Each structure stands twice: as C-alpha cells, then as structure tokens.
PDB file of C-alpha atoms in Angstrom:
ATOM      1  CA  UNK A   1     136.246 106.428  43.782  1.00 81.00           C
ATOM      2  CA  UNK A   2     135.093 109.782  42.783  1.00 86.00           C
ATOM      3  CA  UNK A   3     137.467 111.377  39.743  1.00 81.00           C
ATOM      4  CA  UNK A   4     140.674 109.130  37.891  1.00 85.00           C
ATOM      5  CA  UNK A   5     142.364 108.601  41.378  1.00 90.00           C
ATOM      6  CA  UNK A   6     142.591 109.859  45.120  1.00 91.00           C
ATOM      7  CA  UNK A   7     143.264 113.288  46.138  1.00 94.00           C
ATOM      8  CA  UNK A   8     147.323 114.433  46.533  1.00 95.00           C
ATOM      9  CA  UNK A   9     147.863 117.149  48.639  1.00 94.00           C
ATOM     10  CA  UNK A  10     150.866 117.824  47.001  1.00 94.00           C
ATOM     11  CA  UNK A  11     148.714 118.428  43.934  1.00 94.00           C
ATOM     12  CA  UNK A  12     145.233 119.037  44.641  1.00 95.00           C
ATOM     13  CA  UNK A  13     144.978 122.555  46.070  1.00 95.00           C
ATOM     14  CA  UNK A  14     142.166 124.824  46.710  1.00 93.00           C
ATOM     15  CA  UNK A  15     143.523 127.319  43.989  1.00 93.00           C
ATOM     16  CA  UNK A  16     142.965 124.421  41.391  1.00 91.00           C
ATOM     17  CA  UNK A  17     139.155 123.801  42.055  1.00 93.00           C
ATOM     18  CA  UNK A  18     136.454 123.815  39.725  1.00 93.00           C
ATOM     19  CA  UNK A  19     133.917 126.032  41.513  1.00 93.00           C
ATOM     20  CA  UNK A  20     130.156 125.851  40.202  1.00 94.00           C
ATOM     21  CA  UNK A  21     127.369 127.984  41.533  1.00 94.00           C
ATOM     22  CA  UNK A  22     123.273 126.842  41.451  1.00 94.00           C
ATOM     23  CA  UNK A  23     120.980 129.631  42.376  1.00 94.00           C
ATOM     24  CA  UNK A  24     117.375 127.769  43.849  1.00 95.00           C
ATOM     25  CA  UNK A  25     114.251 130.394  43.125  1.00 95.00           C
ATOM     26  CA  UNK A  26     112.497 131.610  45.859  1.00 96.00           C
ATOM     27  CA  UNK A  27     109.356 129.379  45.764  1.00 96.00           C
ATOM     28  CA  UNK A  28     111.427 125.610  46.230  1.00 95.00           C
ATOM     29  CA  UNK A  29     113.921 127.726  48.909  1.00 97.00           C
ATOM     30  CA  UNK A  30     110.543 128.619  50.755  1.00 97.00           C
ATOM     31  CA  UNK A  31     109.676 124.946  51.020  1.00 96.00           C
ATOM     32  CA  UNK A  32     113.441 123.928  51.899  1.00 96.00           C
ATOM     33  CA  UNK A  33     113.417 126.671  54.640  1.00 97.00           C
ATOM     34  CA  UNK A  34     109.739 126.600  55.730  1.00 96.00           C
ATOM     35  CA  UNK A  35     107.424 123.874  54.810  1.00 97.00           C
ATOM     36  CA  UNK A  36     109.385 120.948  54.578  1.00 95.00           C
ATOM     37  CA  UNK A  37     110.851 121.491  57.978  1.00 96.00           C
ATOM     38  CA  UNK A  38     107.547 122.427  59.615  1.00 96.00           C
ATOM     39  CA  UNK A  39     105.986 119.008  58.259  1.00 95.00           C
ATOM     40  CA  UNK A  40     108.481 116.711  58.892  1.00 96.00           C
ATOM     41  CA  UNK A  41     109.935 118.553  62.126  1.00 95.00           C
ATOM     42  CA  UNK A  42     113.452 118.698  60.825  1.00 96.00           C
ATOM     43  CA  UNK A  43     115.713 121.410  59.657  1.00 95.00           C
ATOM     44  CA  UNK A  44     116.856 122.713  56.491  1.00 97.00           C
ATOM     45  CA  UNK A  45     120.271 120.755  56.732  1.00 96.00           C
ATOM     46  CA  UNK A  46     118.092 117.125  56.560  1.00 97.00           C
ATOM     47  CA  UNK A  47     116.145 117.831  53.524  1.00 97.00           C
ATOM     48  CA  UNK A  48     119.334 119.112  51.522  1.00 98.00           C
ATOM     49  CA  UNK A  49     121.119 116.149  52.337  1.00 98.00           C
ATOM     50  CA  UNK A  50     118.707 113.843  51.497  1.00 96.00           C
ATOM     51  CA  UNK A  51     118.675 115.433  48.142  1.00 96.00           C
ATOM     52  CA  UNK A  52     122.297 115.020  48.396  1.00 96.00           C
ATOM     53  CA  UNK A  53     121.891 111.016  49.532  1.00 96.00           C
ATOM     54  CA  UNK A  54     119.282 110.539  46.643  1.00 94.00           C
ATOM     55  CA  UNK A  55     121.670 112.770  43.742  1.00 94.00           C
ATOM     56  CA  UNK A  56     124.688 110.792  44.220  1.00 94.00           C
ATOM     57  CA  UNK A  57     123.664 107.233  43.523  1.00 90.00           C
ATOM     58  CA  UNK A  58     121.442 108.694  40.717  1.00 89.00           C
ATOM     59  CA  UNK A  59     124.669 110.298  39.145  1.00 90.00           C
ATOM     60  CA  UNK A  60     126.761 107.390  39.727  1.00 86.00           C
ATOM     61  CA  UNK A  61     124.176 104.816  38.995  1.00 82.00           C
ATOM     62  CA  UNK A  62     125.191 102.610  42.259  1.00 75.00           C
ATOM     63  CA  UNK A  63     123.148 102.220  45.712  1.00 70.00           C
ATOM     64  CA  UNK A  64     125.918 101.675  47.780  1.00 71.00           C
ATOM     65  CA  UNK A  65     124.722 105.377  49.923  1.00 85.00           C
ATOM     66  CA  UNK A  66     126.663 108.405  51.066  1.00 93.00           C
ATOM     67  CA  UNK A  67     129.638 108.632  52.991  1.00 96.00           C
ATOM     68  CA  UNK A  68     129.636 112.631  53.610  1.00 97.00           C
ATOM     69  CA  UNK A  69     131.830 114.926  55.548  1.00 98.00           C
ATOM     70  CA  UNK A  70     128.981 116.894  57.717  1.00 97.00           C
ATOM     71  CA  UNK A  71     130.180 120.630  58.576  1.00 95.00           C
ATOM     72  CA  UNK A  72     128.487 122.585  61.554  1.00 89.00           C
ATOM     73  CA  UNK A  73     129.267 125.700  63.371  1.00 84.00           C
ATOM     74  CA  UNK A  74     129.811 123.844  66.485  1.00 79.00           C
ATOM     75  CA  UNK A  75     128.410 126.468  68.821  1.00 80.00           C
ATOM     76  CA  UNK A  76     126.042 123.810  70.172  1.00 77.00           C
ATOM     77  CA  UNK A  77     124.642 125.323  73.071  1.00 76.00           C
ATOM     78  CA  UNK A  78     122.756 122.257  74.191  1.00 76.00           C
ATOM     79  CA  UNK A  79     124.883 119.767  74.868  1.00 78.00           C
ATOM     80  CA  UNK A  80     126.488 121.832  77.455  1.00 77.00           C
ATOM     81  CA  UNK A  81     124.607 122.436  80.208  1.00 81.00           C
ATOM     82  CA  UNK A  82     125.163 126.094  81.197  1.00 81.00           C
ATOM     83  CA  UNK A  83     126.968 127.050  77.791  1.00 82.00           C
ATOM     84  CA  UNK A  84     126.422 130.682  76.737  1.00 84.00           C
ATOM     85  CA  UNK A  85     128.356 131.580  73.985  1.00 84.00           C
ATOM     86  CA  UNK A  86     127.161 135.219  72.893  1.00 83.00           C
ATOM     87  CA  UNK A  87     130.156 136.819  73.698  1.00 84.00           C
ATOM     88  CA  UNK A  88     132.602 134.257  71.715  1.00 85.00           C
ATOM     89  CA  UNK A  89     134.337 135.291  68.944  1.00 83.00           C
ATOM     90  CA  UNK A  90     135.587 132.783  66.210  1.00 80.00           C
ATOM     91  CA  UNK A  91     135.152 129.224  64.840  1.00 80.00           C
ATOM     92  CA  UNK A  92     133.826 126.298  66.437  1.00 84.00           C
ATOM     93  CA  UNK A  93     133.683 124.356  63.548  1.00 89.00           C
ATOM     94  CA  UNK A  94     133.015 120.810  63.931  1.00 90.00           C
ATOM     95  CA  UNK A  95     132.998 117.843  61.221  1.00 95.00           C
ATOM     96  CA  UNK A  96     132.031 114.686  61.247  1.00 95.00           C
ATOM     97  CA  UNK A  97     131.324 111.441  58.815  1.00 97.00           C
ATOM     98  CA  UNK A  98     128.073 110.179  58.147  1.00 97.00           C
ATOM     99  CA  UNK A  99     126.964 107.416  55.590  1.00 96.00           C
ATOM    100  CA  UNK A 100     123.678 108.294  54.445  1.00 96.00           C
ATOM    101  CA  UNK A 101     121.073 105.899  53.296  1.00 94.00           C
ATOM    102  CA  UNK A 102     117.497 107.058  51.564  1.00 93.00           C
ATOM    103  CA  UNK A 103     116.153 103.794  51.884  1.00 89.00           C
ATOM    104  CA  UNK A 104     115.139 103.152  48.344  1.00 82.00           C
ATOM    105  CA  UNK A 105     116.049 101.084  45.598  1.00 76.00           C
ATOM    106  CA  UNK A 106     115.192 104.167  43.388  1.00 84.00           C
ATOM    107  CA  UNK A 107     116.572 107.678  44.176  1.00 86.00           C
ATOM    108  CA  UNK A 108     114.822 108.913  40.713  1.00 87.00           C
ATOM    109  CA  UNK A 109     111.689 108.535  43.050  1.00 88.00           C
ATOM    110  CA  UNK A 110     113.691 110.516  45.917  1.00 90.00           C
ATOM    111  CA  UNK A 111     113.988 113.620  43.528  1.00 86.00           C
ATOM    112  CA  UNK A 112     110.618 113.793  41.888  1.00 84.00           C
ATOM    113  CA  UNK A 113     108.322 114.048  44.954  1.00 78.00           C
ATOM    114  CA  UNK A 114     106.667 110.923  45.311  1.00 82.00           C
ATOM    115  CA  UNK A 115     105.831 109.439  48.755  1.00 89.00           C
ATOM    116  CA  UNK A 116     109.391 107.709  48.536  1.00 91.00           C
ATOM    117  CA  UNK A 117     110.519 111.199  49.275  1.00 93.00           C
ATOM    118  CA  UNK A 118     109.102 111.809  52.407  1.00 94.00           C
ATOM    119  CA  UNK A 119     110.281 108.157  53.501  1.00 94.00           C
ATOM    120  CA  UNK A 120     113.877 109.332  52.841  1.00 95.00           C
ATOM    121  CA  UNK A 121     113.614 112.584  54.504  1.00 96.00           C
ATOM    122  CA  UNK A 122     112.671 110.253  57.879  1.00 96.00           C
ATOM    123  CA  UNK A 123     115.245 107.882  57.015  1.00 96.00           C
ATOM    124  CA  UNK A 124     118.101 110.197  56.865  1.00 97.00           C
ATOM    125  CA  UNK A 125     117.000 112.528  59.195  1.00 97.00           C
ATOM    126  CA  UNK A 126     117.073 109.706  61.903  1.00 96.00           C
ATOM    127  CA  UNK A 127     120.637 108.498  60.824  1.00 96.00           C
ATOM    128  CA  UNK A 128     121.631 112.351  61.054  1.00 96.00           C
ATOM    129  CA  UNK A 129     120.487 112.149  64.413  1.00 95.00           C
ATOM    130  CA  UNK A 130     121.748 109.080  65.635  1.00 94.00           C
ATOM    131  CA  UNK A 131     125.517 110.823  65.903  1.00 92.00           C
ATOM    132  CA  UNK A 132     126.329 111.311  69.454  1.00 91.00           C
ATOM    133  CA  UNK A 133     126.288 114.559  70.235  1.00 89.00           C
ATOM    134  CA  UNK A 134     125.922 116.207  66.560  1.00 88.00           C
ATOM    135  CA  UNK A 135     129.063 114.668  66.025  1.00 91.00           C
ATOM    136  CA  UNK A 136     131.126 117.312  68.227  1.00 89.00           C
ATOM    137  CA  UNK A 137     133.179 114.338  69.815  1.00 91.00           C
ATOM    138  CA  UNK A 138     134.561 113.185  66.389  1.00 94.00           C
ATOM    139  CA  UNK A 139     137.572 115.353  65.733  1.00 93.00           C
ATOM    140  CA  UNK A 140     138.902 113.871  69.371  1.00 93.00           C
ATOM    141  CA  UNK A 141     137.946 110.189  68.729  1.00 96.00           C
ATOM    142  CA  UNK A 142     139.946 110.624  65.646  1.00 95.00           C
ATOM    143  CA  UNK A 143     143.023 112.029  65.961  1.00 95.00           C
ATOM    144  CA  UNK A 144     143.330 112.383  69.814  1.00 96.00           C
ATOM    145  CA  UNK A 145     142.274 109.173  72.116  1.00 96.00           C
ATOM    146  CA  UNK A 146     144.926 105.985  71.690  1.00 97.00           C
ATOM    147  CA  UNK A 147     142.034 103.738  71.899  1.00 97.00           C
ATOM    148  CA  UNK A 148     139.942 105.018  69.031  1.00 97.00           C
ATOM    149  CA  UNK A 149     142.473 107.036  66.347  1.00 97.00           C
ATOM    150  CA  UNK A 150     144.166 103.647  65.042  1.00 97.00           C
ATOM    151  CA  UNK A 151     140.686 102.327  64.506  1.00 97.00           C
ATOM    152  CA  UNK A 152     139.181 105.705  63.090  1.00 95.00           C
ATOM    153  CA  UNK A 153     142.411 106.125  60.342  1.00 95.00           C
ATOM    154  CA  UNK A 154     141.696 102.313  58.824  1.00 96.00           C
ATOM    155  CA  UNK A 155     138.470 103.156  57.730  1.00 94.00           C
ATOM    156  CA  UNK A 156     137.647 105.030  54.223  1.00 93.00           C
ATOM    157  CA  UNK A 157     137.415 108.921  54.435  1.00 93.00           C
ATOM    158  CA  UNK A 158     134.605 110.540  52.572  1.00 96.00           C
ATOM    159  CA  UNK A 159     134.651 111.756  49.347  1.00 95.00           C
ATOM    160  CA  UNK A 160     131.997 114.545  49.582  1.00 97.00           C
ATOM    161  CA  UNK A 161     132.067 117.481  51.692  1.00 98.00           C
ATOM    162  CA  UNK A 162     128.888 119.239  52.657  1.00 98.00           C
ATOM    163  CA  UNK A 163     128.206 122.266  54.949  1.00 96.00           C
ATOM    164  CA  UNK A 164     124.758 124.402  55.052  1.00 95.00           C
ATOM    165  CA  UNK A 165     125.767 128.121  56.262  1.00 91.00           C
ATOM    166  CA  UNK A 166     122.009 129.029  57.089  1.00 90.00           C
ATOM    167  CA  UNK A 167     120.286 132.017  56.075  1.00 87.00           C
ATOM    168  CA  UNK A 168     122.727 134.969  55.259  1.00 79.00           C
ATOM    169  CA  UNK A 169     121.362 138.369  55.571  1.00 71.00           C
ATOM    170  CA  UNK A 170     122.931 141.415  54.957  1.00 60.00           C
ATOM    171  CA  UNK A 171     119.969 143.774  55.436  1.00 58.00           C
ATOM    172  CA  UNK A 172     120.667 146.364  58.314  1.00 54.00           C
ATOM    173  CA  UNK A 173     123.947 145.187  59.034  1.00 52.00           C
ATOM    174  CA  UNK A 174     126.342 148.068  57.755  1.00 55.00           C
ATOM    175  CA  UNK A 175     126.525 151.777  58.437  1.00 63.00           C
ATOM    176  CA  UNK A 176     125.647 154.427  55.873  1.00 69.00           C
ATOM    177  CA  UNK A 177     128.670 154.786  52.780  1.00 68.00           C
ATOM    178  CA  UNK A 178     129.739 150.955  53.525  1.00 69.00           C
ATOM    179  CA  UNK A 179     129.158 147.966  51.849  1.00 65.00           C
ATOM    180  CA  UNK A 180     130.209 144.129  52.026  1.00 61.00           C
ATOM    181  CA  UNK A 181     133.243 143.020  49.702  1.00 62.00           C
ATOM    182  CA  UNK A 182     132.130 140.195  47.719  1.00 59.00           C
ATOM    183  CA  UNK A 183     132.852 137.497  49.356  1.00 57.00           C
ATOM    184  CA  UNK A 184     135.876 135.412  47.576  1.00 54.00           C
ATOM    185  CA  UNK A 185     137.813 131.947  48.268  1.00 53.00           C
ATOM    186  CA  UNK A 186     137.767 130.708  52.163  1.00 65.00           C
ATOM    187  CA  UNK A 187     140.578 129.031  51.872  1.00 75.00           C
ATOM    188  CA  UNK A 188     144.140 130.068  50.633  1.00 86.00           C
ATOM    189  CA  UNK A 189     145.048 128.803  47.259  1.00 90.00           C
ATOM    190  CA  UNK A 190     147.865 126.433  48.162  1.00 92.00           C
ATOM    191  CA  UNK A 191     145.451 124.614  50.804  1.00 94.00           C
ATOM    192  CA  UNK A 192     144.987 120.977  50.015  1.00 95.00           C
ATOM    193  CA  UNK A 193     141.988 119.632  48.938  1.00 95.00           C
ATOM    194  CA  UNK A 194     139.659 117.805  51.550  1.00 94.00           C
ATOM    195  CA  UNK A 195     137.199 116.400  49.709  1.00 96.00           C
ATOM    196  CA  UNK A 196     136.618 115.684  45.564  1.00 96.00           C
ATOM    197  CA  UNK A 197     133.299 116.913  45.585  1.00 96.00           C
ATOM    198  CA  UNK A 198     132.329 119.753  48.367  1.00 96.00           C
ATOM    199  CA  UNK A 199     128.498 121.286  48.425  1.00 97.00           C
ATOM    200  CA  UNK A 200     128.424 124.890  50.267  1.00 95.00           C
ATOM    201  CA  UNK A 201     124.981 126.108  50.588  1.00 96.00           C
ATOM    202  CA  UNK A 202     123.212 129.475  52.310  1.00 94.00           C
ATOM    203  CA  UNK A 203     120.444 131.153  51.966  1.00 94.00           C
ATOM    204  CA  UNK A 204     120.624 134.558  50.354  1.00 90.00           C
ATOM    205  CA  UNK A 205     118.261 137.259  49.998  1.00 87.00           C
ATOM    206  CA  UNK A 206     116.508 137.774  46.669  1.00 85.00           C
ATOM    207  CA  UNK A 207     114.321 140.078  45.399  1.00 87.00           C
ATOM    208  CA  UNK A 208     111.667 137.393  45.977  1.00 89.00           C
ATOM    209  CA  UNK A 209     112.692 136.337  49.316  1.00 91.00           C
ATOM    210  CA  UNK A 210     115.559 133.448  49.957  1.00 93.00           C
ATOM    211  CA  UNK A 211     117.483 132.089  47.406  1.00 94.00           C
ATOM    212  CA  UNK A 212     119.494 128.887  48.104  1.00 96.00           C
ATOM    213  CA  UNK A 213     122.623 129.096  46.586  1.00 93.00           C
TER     214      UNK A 213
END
C-alpha cells in the first residue's frame, strides 16, 4: 500500500494533489527518444517504464514489481484493418493494467547503466507487448462482459498511473498575435483520485532540443 491507507473518492480529489515537475536535459531525452529506441527496437514508452519498474522497488525497498495503470491515445490504427482516423476528433483513450517485472534482484543496477539495464529494457518491453491488442480490449473485459467483470473487480487495482504524451511541439502551430495558454489541471478539481502516485511525461522543446518533462 502506497501512502497511510487507500484512496476515498469522497476525499481524495484532483484539487488536493501534490503535483511535482522533473525537467530531463536535452542530452539523456536524446537517448530516451533516439538511441535507446533505435538499439533496442522499442519506443520511448518501454524505456520510461522500465525506469519506472526499476524506481519503485528501489524507493520502496521490496521486489515484489509494478502493477501500473498504462495510458495510450487509443487511436491504434493497426489493429483495425482499414481504420483511418485523420478526420476524428476527440479521445480514444485507452487504459490498461500491467505488472511489470525488470528481472533483477537489484534495480540499483537497473538505474546506473550496467548490462542489467539493457536486460530489463527486453524484459519489460516483452511483457508490455504481451497485452492483447495494446490493451484496447480491457475497459470492456472489465466493466462490460458478465463472464470477465466479476473476475476483473476481485483482483487489486494499481496504485501508479503512468501515461507518456509523446513529443509536444508548439513550433508553427499558431497564427501571428496568438499564443498557447499555459496549460493548467486536466481534470476538474472535485474529480476523484485514480491512482496515489500518477507519472505524466512529454517531450517539450528546449532551447537544446527535447526536454522530457
């Protein structure tokens, strides 16, 4: 249990939450975005939450894994044949559990770079993808289908949020004598809390290139 006791949605509201903000530099985003992903043919998402597999235990000095709430903008085009969704306006938001594993007895090895980091980075990427279809199915097996929901609602619901936005750019976007609000709380204060701990990451344009943030 993450915090003195579970979440109340009577009393744990958006408007109540600590919020905390880590700015990457440009060099470590590069390798994130870029190298990481080139080498080890995955995407940004995997290596972020295998730091996120290998933080947690480290923080809470256990190795009993991850249990994460995975966020995704749902608008996955390939596991539709003929889907073409350029001219769709909204959210298609999907989430979906995931207990994460890095495979090591040692995340401390995870986070400093050894070879036991690259062994992670397979191991979790490979339970990312063994969810059927990027986990787009959940939200139905859960709370729609007699057969599954019963099963679904006995078991423990994750703790941890986490949700990669991608690379946000702003450059070439607005008309002359207009500029972008900043951007403020996506939620309405008196929404309940979902999860104890939630990790929102994009990419931002810096003066050096990227930032993660």
């Amino acid at each position: 249990l993450i915090g003195e006791r579970p979440l109340d949605p009577a009393r744990d509201l958006r408007g109540d939450a600590g919020r905390l903000t880590v700015r990457v530099p440009a060099d470590v985003t590069a390798a994130v975005l870029d190298t990481l992903p080139a080498a080890f043919r995955s995407g940004p998402d995997d290596i972020l939450l295998t730091a996120l597999a290998a933080a947690v235990p480290l923080w809470r000095g256990d190795r009993a894994g991850l249990l994460v709430d995975v966020e995704s903008h749902g608008r996955h085009e390939d596991l539709v044949e003929g889907a073409e969704l350029s001219r769709t306006v909204g959210w298609f938001t999907v989430t979906h559990p995931v207990r994460l594993d890095t495979g090591t007895a040692d995340p401390r090895a995870v986070l400093t770079g050894t070879d036991a980091a690259g062994d992670a980075l397979r191991a979790v990427k490979e339970q990312l993808r063994a969810t059927p279809g990027q986990g787009i199915g959940y939200g139905l097996a859960r709370y729609c289908d007699p057969a599954t929901a019963p099963g679904f609602a006995e078991l423990p619901e994750a703790q941890f949020g986490f949700n990669y936005l991608g690379r946000v750019s702003l450059a070439g976007a607005l008309v002359p004598g207009w500029e972008l609000a900043a951007v403020g709380a996506d939620d309405a204060p008196d929404v309940p809390l979902s999860h104890t701990v939630e990790v929102t990451i994009a990419a931002h344009e810096g003066p050096a290139g990227p930032e993660l943030a």
